[in-house]
Every structure is written in C-alpha cells, then in structure tokens.
Amino acid sequence: MSVRTGTPEARVAPVKQRRMLPPLLAHVLAAAGALAAVVALTLVTDEFTNLRIATIGYYLIAVAGLTLLTGLTGQVSLGHGAFMFIGAYTVALLVRRVPSFPLWADLLLASAAGGLAGLLAGAAAARLRGPYLAGATLALAVGLPALTRKFPDFLGGSNGLSFTVHSRPAGVGVPELRWQTWIVWLSVLLALVLVVNIVRGRLGRNFRAVRDDEVAAALSGIAVGRTKILAFLVSAVCGGLAGGLQAFLLGTAAPGSFTPALSLSLLAAVVLGGLGSVWGALWGAVALVYFQAWSEDLADVLHLNTDVANNLPLAVYGVILIVVVLAFPRGIQGGFHRLGFLLRRSAKQKENHEKH
C-alpha cells in the first residue's frame, strides 16, 4: 500500500485552485489558446493547407452539433446537411441582396435560420424513433436542395449563388484566404464554447438522461419531448453556422455541395471520432478532410478513370470507418482513452514491481 505524503491542506489546495476558475472562463481560455494555435499554424503553411484548416473548422462545428444530437440524446439524423444548406443559402442571399449587413450578422442569421428549421424538424420528429426518425431526416436532406431547381431565379438553380465577401479590414497585410481561415475558426471556437457549456450543464444531463431511458427521465421530471426538440435546435444552429461559414469561405452556395452523401459523411464522422465527444468531433472533421484528400491523391497516382476516382474517397472512408469501429468501438477518442488507461496501468504496475 502506498502512503500519501504531505498535509491534508497541501493536498486539498490544488483542488480548490482548480475550482476557483469558472467553467465558462476555462472554456474561453481554452478557445483562445486553440485560436492562437490555429493562427500560428496558418502562418507557417501555404494557402492550400490554410483552406484545408478552414474546412476542418466548419466541419468541426457541424459534427459537434450532430454529436450533441446523436451521441447525447440518441436521435439518429441523416439530414444534417440540410441545415448546412439553409445556413449557406442564407449567407449567400444576405450578401447578394443586403450587402450592407456585416459578416457577423450574416452568420448569426444563418445560425438562426438553421435553428428555426431544426426547431420545426424536431417538433415534427419528436415522436419518431430509430429508422423512422432517420428516414424523416433523410427526406429533409433530399428535398431541400431540390428547391433550387424549383426556384431558379431566387436560388440560382443547379449552379447555385456566387458572391464575394470582403471581410479583411483595409491595411491588414494578411492574405485573404488566411484571414478567412481565422474568421472561420474564431466563429467555430465561440460556438464550441457554448456547445461545451451546454453539454456539461443541466441541459446536457437532461440529454443524456433521455438517451439512456426516456421513461426514467420522464418520471424524474424531465420533459422528454421538449428536450428532444431542444437538442434538434442546438444541433441545427451548429449546422446553419457551418453552412454559412462554408459559403463565406468558398464564395458560393450550390446544391451539389449539400447532397445526402454529406449528411451520411457527417454521421460517419461522428461515429469515427467518438459518439458524444467534442474531441471526437475534431477527429471526425479531420478525417473528413484528409481522408478525402489522400484518396484523391491516390486516384491521381493510380491514374484511375473519373467514375472510380469520384467514388474512391467514399470507399476509403468506409473501409477506415469499419476498421476503426471494430478496433475501437467508441471511436478514435475512445481509443485514445483506452490507450491512456493502458499506459497508466502499465506505469502503475511497473512502479509496484520496482517497490517490491
């Protein structure tokens, strides 16, 4: 048996110091550190890599929102791309028709538009479960992009809407793409602060209670239907923001970017990264960007024809997803937790062996 040294006061003091820092402040400081790391990374990489870093950013908030919906409340959605579609077209329409609006207002309205759609979808799907819920949300992902062909004059038809946003202040000697990457990650990290506080607060506990047992949650006083709708609302706000940031970054909103395959890829990223984990959302977003890039590079090296090259990223992503899920049922983040546990146990066993 090991003996702890030091007075009780000495052992308690560090704990008290940690508790003195409010969770919200701790999350804000962590976000500031993450933003500084992103800025430093963009300064030492080329523009193409900056674009990939920005793409990881808006995928991160989209996957985080879906993680909250699927991982915390157990509602499987196959229509998350529809909320990104709404956010992207909201930004495109605002930039083209109300150019006097600042970018932050456009992004807020894109998030609000996505949230409103999520509120309506959540209210309609509150009584649905399992495959019925998945089918209803998939219909949303299929149906919404089709509106662009129904209203081509307003939504641009199959070609979508193109626009230009001059977000960089005059006199700032930073390349436009690098500045856009900073804006994307600033927006994403601010949104993640709110998401993490929701996940670790009372509402997050209600989400998990509903996921684990709806009957027990209802008996404990939780409004199950309202909690499910709130989960849809928060998730859709994240999706709307992700779509708005994508449109801002690419300067276009086109229906081809929001096919049902996008919704399936986002759900796969949630599973790959780790259900119910914000860190898992990051690994899933990185996988979405880089597995596709590596697959395209592989197709170029092998000189594959166009049809095979277009489908190779999906095939590679599917194979990697199966391998990861078989090896780490809780995803990449679960694998890291497992690895950390094994290392700590090994170190402890080594310490005990040395003592004896």
mmCIF file of C-alpha atoms in Angstrom:
data_model
loop_
_atom_site.group_PDB
_atom_site.id
_atom_site.type_symbol
_atom_site.label_atom_id
_atom_site.label_comp_id
_atom_site.label_asym_id
_atom_site.label_seq_id
_atom_site.Cartn_x
_atom_site.Cartn_y
_atom_site.Cartn_z
ATOM 1 C CA MET A 1 0.000 0.000 0.000
ATOM 2 C CA SER A 2 1.380 3.391 -0.971
ATOM 3 C CA VAL A 3 1.411 6.217 1.568
ATOM 4 C CA ARG A 4 0.480 9.757 0.538
ATOM 5 C CA THR A 5 2.859 12.413 1.744
ATOM 6 C CA GLY A 6 2.104 15.987 2.675
ATOM 7 C CA THR A 7 -0.522 17.550 4.876
ATOM 8 C CA PRO A 8 -4.222 17.327 4.037
ATOM 9 C CA GLU A 9 -4.213 21.085 3.428
ATOM 10 C CA ALA A 10 -1.441 20.715 0.852
ATOM 11 C CA ARG A 11 -3.375 18.021 -0.971
ATOM 12 C CA VAL A 12 -6.650 19.967 -0.976
ATOM 13 C CA ALA A 13 -5.168 23.327 -2.030
ATOM 14 C CA PRO A 14 -4.625 22.482 -5.735
ATOM 15 C CA VAL A 15 -8.209 21.194 -5.965
ATOM 16 C CA LYS A 16 -9.545 24.445 -4.538
ATOM 17 C CA GLN A 17 -7.463 26.425 -7.009
ATOM 18 C CA ARG A 18 -8.888 24.492 -9.917
ATOM 19 C CA ARG A 19 -12.433 25.009 -8.696
ATOM 20 C CA MET A 20 -11.960 28.750 -8.370
ATOM 21 C CA LEU A 21 -11.848 29.049 -12.171
ATOM 22 C CA PRO A 22 -15.445 29.133 -13.535
ATOM 23 C CA PRO A 23 -16.126 26.569 -16.257
ATOM 24 C CA LEU A 24 -17.141 29.235 -18.766
ATOM 25 C CA LEU A 25 -13.904 31.157 -18.218
ATOM 26 C CA ALA A 26 -11.885 27.944 -18.501
ATOM 27 C CA HIS A 27 -13.554 27.147 -21.815
ATOM 28 C CA VAL A 28 -12.994 30.674 -23.132
ATOM 29 C CA LEU A 29 -9.297 30.474 -22.221
ATOM 30 C CA ALA A 30 -9.021 27.076 -23.915
ATOM 31 C CA ALA A 31 -10.690 28.510 -27.034
ATOM 32 C CA ALA A 32 -8.268 31.452 -27.027
ATOM 33 C CA GLY A 33 -5.342 29.033 -26.830
ATOM 34 C CA ALA A 34 -6.777 26.965 -29.679
ATOM 35 C CA LEU A 35 -7.237 30.082 -31.821
ATOM 36 C CA ALA A 36 -3.625 31.105 -31.163
ATOM 37 C CA ALA A 37 -2.502 27.628 -32.250
ATOM 38 C CA VAL A 38 -4.557 27.862 -35.456
ATOM 39 C CA VAL A 39 -3.147 31.310 -36.252
ATOM 40 C CA ALA A 40 0.395 30.046 -35.711
ATOM 41 C CA LEU A 41 -0.259 27.014 -37.902
ATOM 42 C CA THR A 42 -1.639 29.108 -40.767
ATOM 43 C CA LEU A 43 1.407 31.376 -40.642
ATOM 44 C CA VAL A 44 3.778 28.503 -41.393
ATOM 45 C CA THR A 45 1.671 26.710 -44.033
ATOM 46 C CA ASP A 46 0.708 27.527 -47.608
ATOM 47 C CA GLU A 47 -2.681 28.752 -48.824
ATOM 48 C CA PHE A 48 -3.871 25.293 -49.869
ATOM 49 C CA THR A 49 -3.220 23.980 -46.364
ATOM 50 C CA ASN A 50 -4.933 27.062 -44.935
ATOM 51 C CA LEU A 51 -8.015 26.139 -46.956
ATOM 52 C CA ARG A 52 -7.976 22.632 -45.506
ATOM 53 C CA ILE A 53 -7.595 24.013 -41.981
ATOM 54 C CA ALA A 54 -10.599 26.280 -42.531
ATOM 55 C CA THR A 55 -12.586 23.355 -43.950
ATOM 56 C CA ILE A 56 -11.813 21.320 -40.819
ATOM 57 C CA GLY A 57 -13.157 24.265 -38.826
ATOM 58 C CA TYR A 58 -16.646 24.405 -40.309
ATOM 59 C CA TYR A 59 -16.891 20.611 -40.437
ATOM 60 C CA LEU A 60 -15.937 20.568 -36.751
ATOM 61 C CA ILE A 61 -18.910 22.660 -35.650
ATOM 62 C CA ALA A 62 -21.260 20.673 -37.908
ATOM 63 C CA VAL A 63 -20.043 17.344 -36.490
ATOM 64 C CA ALA A 64 -20.131 18.732 -32.930
ATOM 65 C CA GLY A 65 -23.785 19.669 -33.384
ATOM 66 C CA LEU A 66 -24.626 16.233 -34.739
ATOM 67 C CA THR A 67 -22.650 14.652 -31.891
ATOM 68 C CA LEU A 68 -24.852 16.508 -29.427
ATOM 69 C CA LEU A 69 -27.986 15.262 -31.186
ATOM 70 C CA THR A 70 -26.951 11.659 -31.830
ATOM 71 C CA GLY A 71 -24.367 10.981 -29.147
ATOM 72 C CA LEU A 72 -26.100 12.722 -26.248
ATOM 73 C CA THR A 73 -29.813 12.241 -26.981
ATOM 74 C CA GLY A 74 -29.682 9.141 -29.181
ATOM 75 C CA GLN A 75 -31.564 10.727 -32.106
ATOM 76 C CA VAL A 76 -30.071 9.449 -35.355
ATOM 77 C CA SER A 77 -30.291 12.158 -38.012
ATOM 78 C CA LEU A 78 -29.448 11.618 -41.672
ATOM 79 C CA GLY A 79 -30.383 15.161 -42.655
ATOM 80 C CA HIS A 80 -27.769 17.364 -41.034
ATOM 81 C CA GLY A 81 -26.572 18.530 -44.431
ATOM 82 C CA ALA A 82 -29.970 20.206 -44.894
ATOM 83 C CA PHE A 83 -29.214 22.636 -42.058
ATOM 84 C CA MET A 84 -25.858 23.426 -43.644
ATOM 85 C CA PHE A 85 -27.724 24.076 -46.901
ATOM 86 C CA ILE A 86 -30.016 26.551 -45.139
ATOM 87 C CA GLY A 87 -27.090 28.347 -43.495
ATOM 88 C CA ALA A 88 -25.123 28.580 -46.745
ATOM 89 C CA TYR A 89 -28.011 29.959 -48.772
ATOM 90 C CA THR A 90 -28.932 32.389 -46.005
ATOM 91 C CA VAL A 91 -25.442 33.897 -46.147
ATOM 92 C CA ALA A 92 -25.460 33.923 -49.962
ATOM 93 C CA LEU A 93 -28.831 35.675 -50.172
ATOM 94 C CA LEU A 94 -27.919 38.220 -47.497
ATOM 95 C CA VAL A 95 -24.598 39.099 -49.131
ATOM 96 C CA ARG A 96 -26.222 39.497 -52.557
ATOM 97 C CA ARG A 97 -29.397 41.291 -51.521
ATOM 98 C CA VAL A 98 -28.429 43.112 -48.300
ATOM 99 C CA PRO A 99 -24.729 43.892 -48.807
ATOM 100 C CA SER A 100 -24.772 46.482 -46.012
ATOM 101 C CA PHE A 101 -25.090 43.755 -43.378
ATOM 102 C CA PRO A 102 -21.793 42.930 -41.618
ATOM 103 C CA LEU A 103 -20.459 39.396 -41.825
ATOM 104 C CA TRP A 104 -21.146 38.623 -38.176
ATOM 105 C CA ALA A 105 -24.823 39.498 -38.701
ATOM 106 C CA ASP A 106 -24.985 37.230 -41.759
ATOM 107 C CA LEU A 107 -23.532 34.330 -39.771
ATOM 108 C CA LEU A 108 -25.878 34.940 -36.843
ATOM 109 C CA LEU A 109 -28.875 34.958 -39.167
ATOM 110 C CA ALA A 110 -27.607 31.805 -40.890
ATOM 111 C CA SER A 111 -27.390 30.105 -37.488
ATOM 112 C CA ALA A 112 -30.863 31.368 -36.582
ATOM 113 C CA ALA A 113 -32.300 30.119 -39.885
ATOM 114 C CA GLY A 114 -30.773 26.699 -39.306
ATOM 115 C CA GLY A 115 -32.069 26.709 -35.731
ATOM 116 C CA LEU A 116 -35.602 27.582 -36.869
ATOM 117 C CA ALA A 117 -35.536 24.710 -39.358
ATOM 118 C CA GLY A 118 -34.227 22.420 -36.614
ATOM 119 C CA LEU A 119 -36.980 23.562 -34.267
ATOM 120 C CA LEU A 120 -39.645 22.697 -36.838
ATOM 121 C CA ALA A 121 -37.972 19.400 -37.738
ATOM 122 C CA GLY A 122 -37.548 18.499 -34.079
ATOM 123 C CA ALA A 123 -41.190 19.259 -33.303
ATOM 124 C CA ALA A 124 -42.313 17.120 -36.230
ATOM 125 C CA ALA A 125 -39.947 14.261 -35.368
ATOM 126 C CA ALA A 126 -40.283 14.334 -31.578
ATOM 127 C CA ARG A 127 -42.418 11.173 -31.564
ATOM 128 C CA LEU A 128 -40.307 9.317 -34.106
ATOM 129 C CA ARG A 129 -37.541 6.878 -33.215
ATOM 130 C CA GLY A 130 -34.935 4.714 -34.851
ATOM 131 C CA PRO A 131 -35.340 4.150 -38.601
ATOM 132 C CA TYR A 132 -38.474 6.328 -38.763
ATOM 133 C CA LEU A 133 -36.550 9.348 -37.462
ATOM 134 C CA ALA A 134 -33.601 8.577 -39.742
ATOM 135 C CA GLY A 135 -35.920 8.284 -42.748
ATOM 136 C CA ALA A 136 -37.698 11.560 -41.979
ATOM 137 C CA THR A 137 -34.459 13.500 -41.652
ATOM 138 C CA LEU A 138 -33.057 11.869 -44.802
ATOM 139 C CA ALA A 139 -36.112 13.126 -46.689
ATOM 140 C CA LEU A 140 -35.221 16.621 -45.479
ATOM 141 C CA ALA A 141 -31.679 16.270 -46.861
ATOM 142 C CA VAL A 142 -33.019 15.047 -50.209
ATOM 143 C CA GLY A 143 -35.862 17.541 -50.540
ATOM 144 C CA LEU A 144 -34.315 20.871 -49.588
ATOM 145 C CA PRO A 145 -31.581 21.035 -52.277
ATOM 146 C CA ALA A 146 -34.289 20.262 -54.853
ATOM 147 C CA LEU A 147 -35.843 23.654 -54.085
ATOM 148 C CA THR A 148 -33.033 25.298 -56.040
ATOM 149 C CA ARG A 149 -34.476 23.831 -59.244
ATOM 150 C CA LYS A 150 -37.993 24.849 -58.241
ATOM 151 C CA PHE A 151 -36.974 28.488 -57.697
ATOM 152 C CA PRO A 152 -34.011 29.035 -60.034
ATOM 153 C CA ASP A 153 -34.386 32.815 -60.184
ATOM 154 C CA PHE A 154 -34.207 33.106 -56.405
ATOM 155 C CA LEU A 155 -31.794 30.288 -55.506
ATOM 156 C CA GLY A 156 -29.696 30.113 -58.667
ATOM 157 C CA GLY A 157 -30.795 26.700 -59.896
ATOM 158 C CA SER A 158 -28.226 23.918 -60.192
ATOM 159 C CA ASN A 159 -25.355 26.392 -60.395
ATOM 160 C CA GLY A 160 -26.193 27.983 -57.062
ATOM 161 C CA LEU A 161 -25.331 31.516 -55.965
ATOM 162 C CA SER A 162 -21.891 33.092 -56.214
ATOM 163 C CA PHE A 163 -20.805 36.155 -54.277
ATOM 164 C CA THR A 164 -17.794 37.925 -52.811
ATOM 165 C CA VAL A 165 -17.262 38.939 -49.189
ATOM 166 C CA HIS A 166 -14.531 41.452 -48.406
ATOM 167 C CA SER A 167 -14.086 40.662 -44.720
ATOM 168 C CA ARG A 168 -10.467 41.752 -44.359
ATOM 169 C CA PRO A 169 -10.080 45.286 -42.969
ATOM 170 C CA ALA A 170 -8.141 47.763 -45.062
ATOM 171 C CA GLY A 171 -4.473 47.977 -44.163
ATOM 172 C CA VAL A 172 -4.234 44.422 -42.778
ATOM 173 C CA GLY A 173 -1.298 42.794 -44.535
ATOM 174 C CA VAL A 174 -2.632 39.238 -44.425
ATOM 175 C CA PRO A 175 -3.643 37.127 -47.443
ATOM 176 C CA GLU A 176 -7.409 36.968 -47.904
ATOM 177 C CA LEU A 177 -7.635 33.177 -47.500
ATOM 178 C CA ARG A 178 -5.584 33.235 -44.304
ATOM 179 C CA TRP A 179 -7.830 35.962 -42.883
ATOM 180 C CA GLN A 180 -10.906 33.922 -43.814
ATOM 181 C CA THR A 181 -9.426 30.904 -42.035
ATOM 182 C CA TRP A 182 -9.021 32.966 -38.870
ATOM 183 C CA ILE A 183 -12.629 34.191 -39.118
ATOM 184 C CA VAL A 184 -13.893 30.629 -39.579
ATOM 185 C CA TRP A 185 -12.023 29.325 -36.548
ATOM 186 C CA LEU A 186 -12.944 32.316 -34.374
ATOM 187 C CA SER A 187 -16.625 31.676 -35.141
ATOM 188 C CA VAL A 188 -16.279 27.932 -34.609
ATOM 189 C CA LEU A 189 -14.467 28.247 -31.281
ATOM 190 C CA LEU A 190 -17.007 30.747 -29.933
ATOM 191 C CA ALA A 191 -19.786 28.340 -30.892
ATOM 192 C CA LEU A 192 -17.919 25.414 -29.338
ATOM 193 C CA VAL A 193 -17.648 27.296 -26.032
ATOM 194 C CA LEU A 194 -21.448 27.458 -25.953
ATOM 195 C CA VAL A 195 -21.820 23.814 -27.025
ATOM 196 C CA VAL A 196 -19.399 22.543 -24.376
ATOM 197 C CA ASN A 197 -21.167 24.528 -21.666
ATOM 198 C CA ILE A 198 -24.486 23.053 -22.773
ATOM 199 C CA VAL A 199 -23.043 19.534 -22.802
ATOM 200 C CA ARG A 200 -21.607 19.895 -19.290
ATOM 201 C CA GLY A 201 -24.573 21.768 -17.843
ATOM 202 C CA ARG A 202 -28.047 20.793 -16.720
ATOM 203 C CA LEU A 203 -29.384 20.599 -20.261
ATOM 204 C CA GLY A 204 -26.603 18.198 -21.210
ATOM 205 C CA ARG A 205 -27.514 15.979 -18.264
ATOM 206 C CA ASN A 206 -31.120 16.004 -19.454
ATOM 207 C CA PHE A 207 -29.972 14.993 -22.937
ATOM 208 C CA ARG A 208 -28.077 12.013 -21.542
ATOM 209 C CA ALA A 209 -30.988 11.007 -19.298
ATOM 210 C CA VAL A 210 -33.359 10.961 -22.282
ATOM 211 C CA ARG A 211 -30.853 8.946 -24.294
ATOM 212 C CA ASP A 212 -30.391 6.337 -21.557
ATOM 213 C CA ASP A 213 -34.041 5.821 -20.594
ATOM 214 C CA GLU A 214 -36.944 8.026 -21.702
ATOM 215 C CA VAL A 215 -39.353 6.539 -19.171
ATOM 216 C CA ALA A 216 -36.984 7.087 -16.253
ATOM 217 C CA ALA A 217 -36.261 10.603 -17.500
ATOM 218 C CA ALA A 218 -39.958 11.424 -17.645
ATOM 219 C CA LEU A 219 -40.520 10.021 -14.135
ATOM 220 C CA SER A 220 -37.713 12.233 -12.828
ATOM 221 C CA GLY A 221 -39.454 15.336 -14.131
ATOM 222 C CA ILE A 222 -37.701 15.850 -17.471
ATOM 223 C CA ALA A 223 -39.920 16.925 -20.369
ATOM 224 C CA VAL A 224 -38.750 14.324 -22.879
ATOM 225 C CA GLY A 225 -40.365 15.837 -25.964
ATOM 226 C CA ARG A 226 -39.139 19.340 -25.227
ATOM 227 C CA THR A 227 -35.637 18.050 -24.505
ATOM 228 C CA LYS A 228 -35.506 16.268 -27.867
ATOM 229 C CA ILE A 229 -36.667 19.415 -29.659
ATOM 230 C CA LEU A 230 -34.018 21.487 -27.869
ATOM 231 C CA ALA A 231 -31.361 19.003 -28.985
ATOM 232 C CA PHE A 232 -32.530 19.405 -32.574
ATOM 233 C CA LEU A 233 -32.489 23.183 -32.157
ATOM 234 C CA VAL A 234 -28.907 23.357 -30.863
ATOM 235 C CA SER A 235 -27.689 20.850 -33.437
ATOM 236 C CA ALA A 236 -29.342 22.729 -36.288
ATOM 237 C CA VAL A 237 -27.886 26.059 -35.114
ATOM 238 C CA CYS A 238 -24.441 24.464 -35.397
ATOM 239 C CA GLY A 239 -25.316 23.117 -38.837
ATOM 240 C CA GLY A 240 -26.561 26.516 -40.006
ATOM 241 C CA LEU A 241 -23.371 28.177 -38.797
ATOM 242 C CA ALA A 242 -21.249 25.516 -40.537
ATOM 243 C CA GLY A 243 -23.074 26.061 -43.817
ATOM 244 C CA GLY A 244 -22.751 29.836 -43.503
ATOM 245 C CA LEU A 245 -19.020 29.546 -42.880
ATOM 246 C CA GLN A 246 -18.611 27.207 -45.846
ATOM 247 C CA ALA A 247 -20.389 29.688 -48.125
ATOM 248 C CA PHE A 248 -18.297 32.553 -46.749
ATOM 249 C CA LEU A 249 -15.080 30.624 -47.319
ATOM 250 C CA LEU A 250 -15.866 29.353 -50.829
ATOM 251 C CA GLY A 251 -17.859 32.353 -52.045
ATOM 252 C CA THR A 252 -20.662 30.150 -53.327
ATOM 253 C CA ALA A 253 -23.716 28.190 -52.234
ATOM 254 C CA ALA A 254 -24.601 25.356 -54.619
ATOM 255 C CA PRO A 255 -26.947 22.364 -54.146
ATOM 256 C CA GLY A 256 -24.209 19.967 -55.262
ATOM 257 C CA SER A 257 -22.346 20.680 -52.021
ATOM 258 C CA PHE A 258 -25.245 19.501 -49.845
ATOM 259 C CA THR A 259 -26.220 16.109 -51.196
ATOM 260 C CA PRO A 260 -27.418 13.284 -48.912
ATOM 261 C CA ALA A 261 -23.851 11.947 -49.088
ATOM 262 C CA LEU A 262 -22.760 14.948 -46.998
ATOM 263 C CA SER A 263 -25.252 14.066 -44.256
ATOM 264 C CA LEU A 264 -24.095 10.454 -44.266
ATOM 265 C CA SER A 265 -20.458 11.562 -44.131
ATOM 266 C CA LEU A 266 -21.168 13.810 -41.134
ATOM 267 C CA LEU A 267 -22.848 10.940 -39.284
ATOM 268 C CA ALA A 268 -19.927 8.654 -40.162
ATOM 269 C CA ALA A 269 -17.551 11.319 -38.806
ATOM 270 C CA VAL A 270 -19.476 11.319 -35.507
ATOM 271 C CA VAL A 271 -19.098 7.555 -35.190
ATOM 272 C CA LEU A 272 -15.478 7.589 -36.321
ATOM 273 C CA GLY A 273 -14.442 10.333 -33.905
ATOM 274 C CA GLY A 274 -16.424 9.040 -30.946
ATOM 275 C CA LEU A 275 -20.100 9.407 -30.030
ATOM 276 C CA GLY A 276 -20.850 12.135 -27.506
ATOM 277 C CA SER A 277 -17.353 13.636 -27.509
ATOM 278 C CA VAL A 278 -16.413 17.137 -28.683
ATOM 279 C CA TRP A 279 -12.817 15.953 -29.151
ATOM 280 C CA GLY A 280 -14.250 13.134 -31.209
ATOM 281 C CA ALA A 281 -15.920 15.745 -33.418
ATOM 282 C CA LEU A 282 -12.486 17.213 -34.118
ATOM 283 C CA TRP A 283 -11.011 13.844 -35.159
ATOM 284 C CA GLY A 284 -14.068 13.199 -37.319
ATOM 285 C CA ALA A 285 -13.705 16.578 -39.047
ATOM 286 C CA VAL A 286 -10.007 15.971 -39.685
ATOM 287 C CA ALA A 287 -10.855 12.560 -41.126
ATOM 288 C CA LEU A 288 -13.494 14.052 -43.429
ATOM 289 C CA VAL A 289 -10.986 16.469 -44.936
ATOM 290 C CA TYR A 290 -7.788 14.452 -45.094
ATOM 291 C CA PHE A 291 -9.110 11.000 -45.971
ATOM 292 C CA GLN A 292 -10.789 12.532 -48.995
ATOM 293 C CA ALA A 293 -7.612 14.433 -49.922
ATOM 294 C CA TRP A 294 -5.468 11.312 -49.588
ATOM 295 C CA SER A 295 -7.953 9.302 -51.644
ATOM 296 C CA GLU A 296 -7.831 11.894 -54.427
ATOM 297 C CA ASP A 297 -4.034 11.814 -54.377
ATOM 298 C CA LEU A 298 -4.131 8.018 -54.569
ATOM 299 C CA ALA A 299 -6.506 8.171 -57.534
ATOM 300 C CA ASP A 300 -4.098 10.501 -59.331
ATOM 301 C CA VAL A 301 -1.137 8.230 -58.647
ATOM 302 C CA LEU A 302 -3.022 5.155 -59.919
ATOM 303 C CA HIS A 303 -4.413 7.060 -62.959
ATOM 304 C CA LEU A 304 -7.942 5.864 -62.251
ATOM 305 C CA ASN A 305 -10.809 6.893 -64.502
ATOM 306 C CA THR A 306 -13.202 9.646 -63.412
ATOM 307 C CA ASP A 307 -16.030 7.419 -62.140
ATOM 308 C CA VAL A 308 -13.726 5.322 -59.954
ATOM 309 C CA ALA A 309 -11.801 8.383 -58.740
ATOM 310 C CA ASN A 310 -15.027 10.141 -57.701
ATOM 311 C CA ASN A 311 -16.166 7.173 -55.603
ATOM 312 C CA LEU A 312 -12.787 6.202 -54.180
ATOM 313 C CA PRO A 313 -12.919 8.691 -51.242
ATOM 314 C CA LEU A 314 -16.230 7.219 -50.071
ATOM 315 C CA ALA A 315 -14.877 3.673 -50.350
ATOM 316 C CA VAL A 316 -11.672 4.504 -48.466
ATOM 317 C CA TYR A 317 -13.602 6.394 -45.792
ATOM 318 C CA GLY A 318 -15.979 3.446 -45.382
ATOM 319 C CA VAL A 319 -13.152 0.931 -45.003
ATOM 320 C CA ILE A 320 -11.364 3.111 -42.428
ATOM 321 C CA LEU A 321 -14.638 3.599 -40.551
ATOM 322 C CA ILE A 322 -15.182 -0.165 -40.332
ATOM 323 C CA VAL A 323 -11.618 -0.795 -39.176
ATOM 324 C CA VAL A 324 -11.737 1.916 -36.508
ATOM 325 C CA VAL A 325 -15.142 0.828 -35.189
ATOM 326 C CA LEU A 326 -14.002 -2.806 -34.965
ATOM 327 C CA ALA A 327 -10.759 -1.861 -33.209
ATOM 328 C CA PHE A 328 -12.209 0.970 -31.081
ATOM 329 C CA PRO A 329 -15.998 0.683 -30.667
ATOM 330 C CA ARG A 330 -16.048 4.127 -29.034
ATOM 331 C CA GLY A 331 -14.248 5.772 -31.932
ATOM 332 C CA ILE A 332 -10.874 7.474 -32.161
ATOM 333 C CA GLN A 333 -11.357 9.439 -28.946
ATOM 334 C CA GLY A 334 -12.390 6.249 -27.167
ATOM 335 C CA GLY A 335 -9.222 4.650 -28.498
ATOM 336 C CA PHE A 336 -7.151 7.473 -27.002
ATOM 337 C CA HIS A 337 -8.889 6.993 -23.652
ATOM 338 C CA ARG A 338 -8.221 3.264 -23.814
ATOM 339 C CA LEU A 339 -4.572 3.834 -24.711
ATOM 340 C CA GLY A 340 -4.180 6.308 -21.848
ATOM 341 C CA PHE A 341 -5.726 3.817 -19.426
ATOM 342 C CA LEU A 342 -3.376 1.054 -20.558
ATOM 343 C CA LEU A 343 -0.336 3.329 -20.242
ATOM 344 C CA ARG A 344 -1.338 4.421 -16.726
ATOM 345 C CA ARG A 345 -1.939 0.831 -15.685
ATOM 346 C CA SER A 346 1.397 -0.239 -17.141
ATOM 347 C CA ALA A 347 3.187 2.594 -15.320
ATOM 348 C CA LYS A 348 1.464 1.696 -12.076
ATOM 349 C CA GLN A 349 2.364 -1.969 -12.442
ATOM 350 C CA LYS A 350 5.967 -1.021 -13.167
ATOM 351 C CA GLU A 351 6.027 1.225 -10.081
ATOM 352 C CA ASN A 352 4.622 -1.543 -7.878
ATOM 353 C CA HIS A 353 7.127 -4.025 -9.320
ATOM 354 C CA GLU A 354 10.027 -1.675 -8.541
ATOM 355 C CA LYS A 355 8.808 -1.207 -4.956
ATOM 356 C CA HIS A 356 8.722 -4.931 -4.417
#
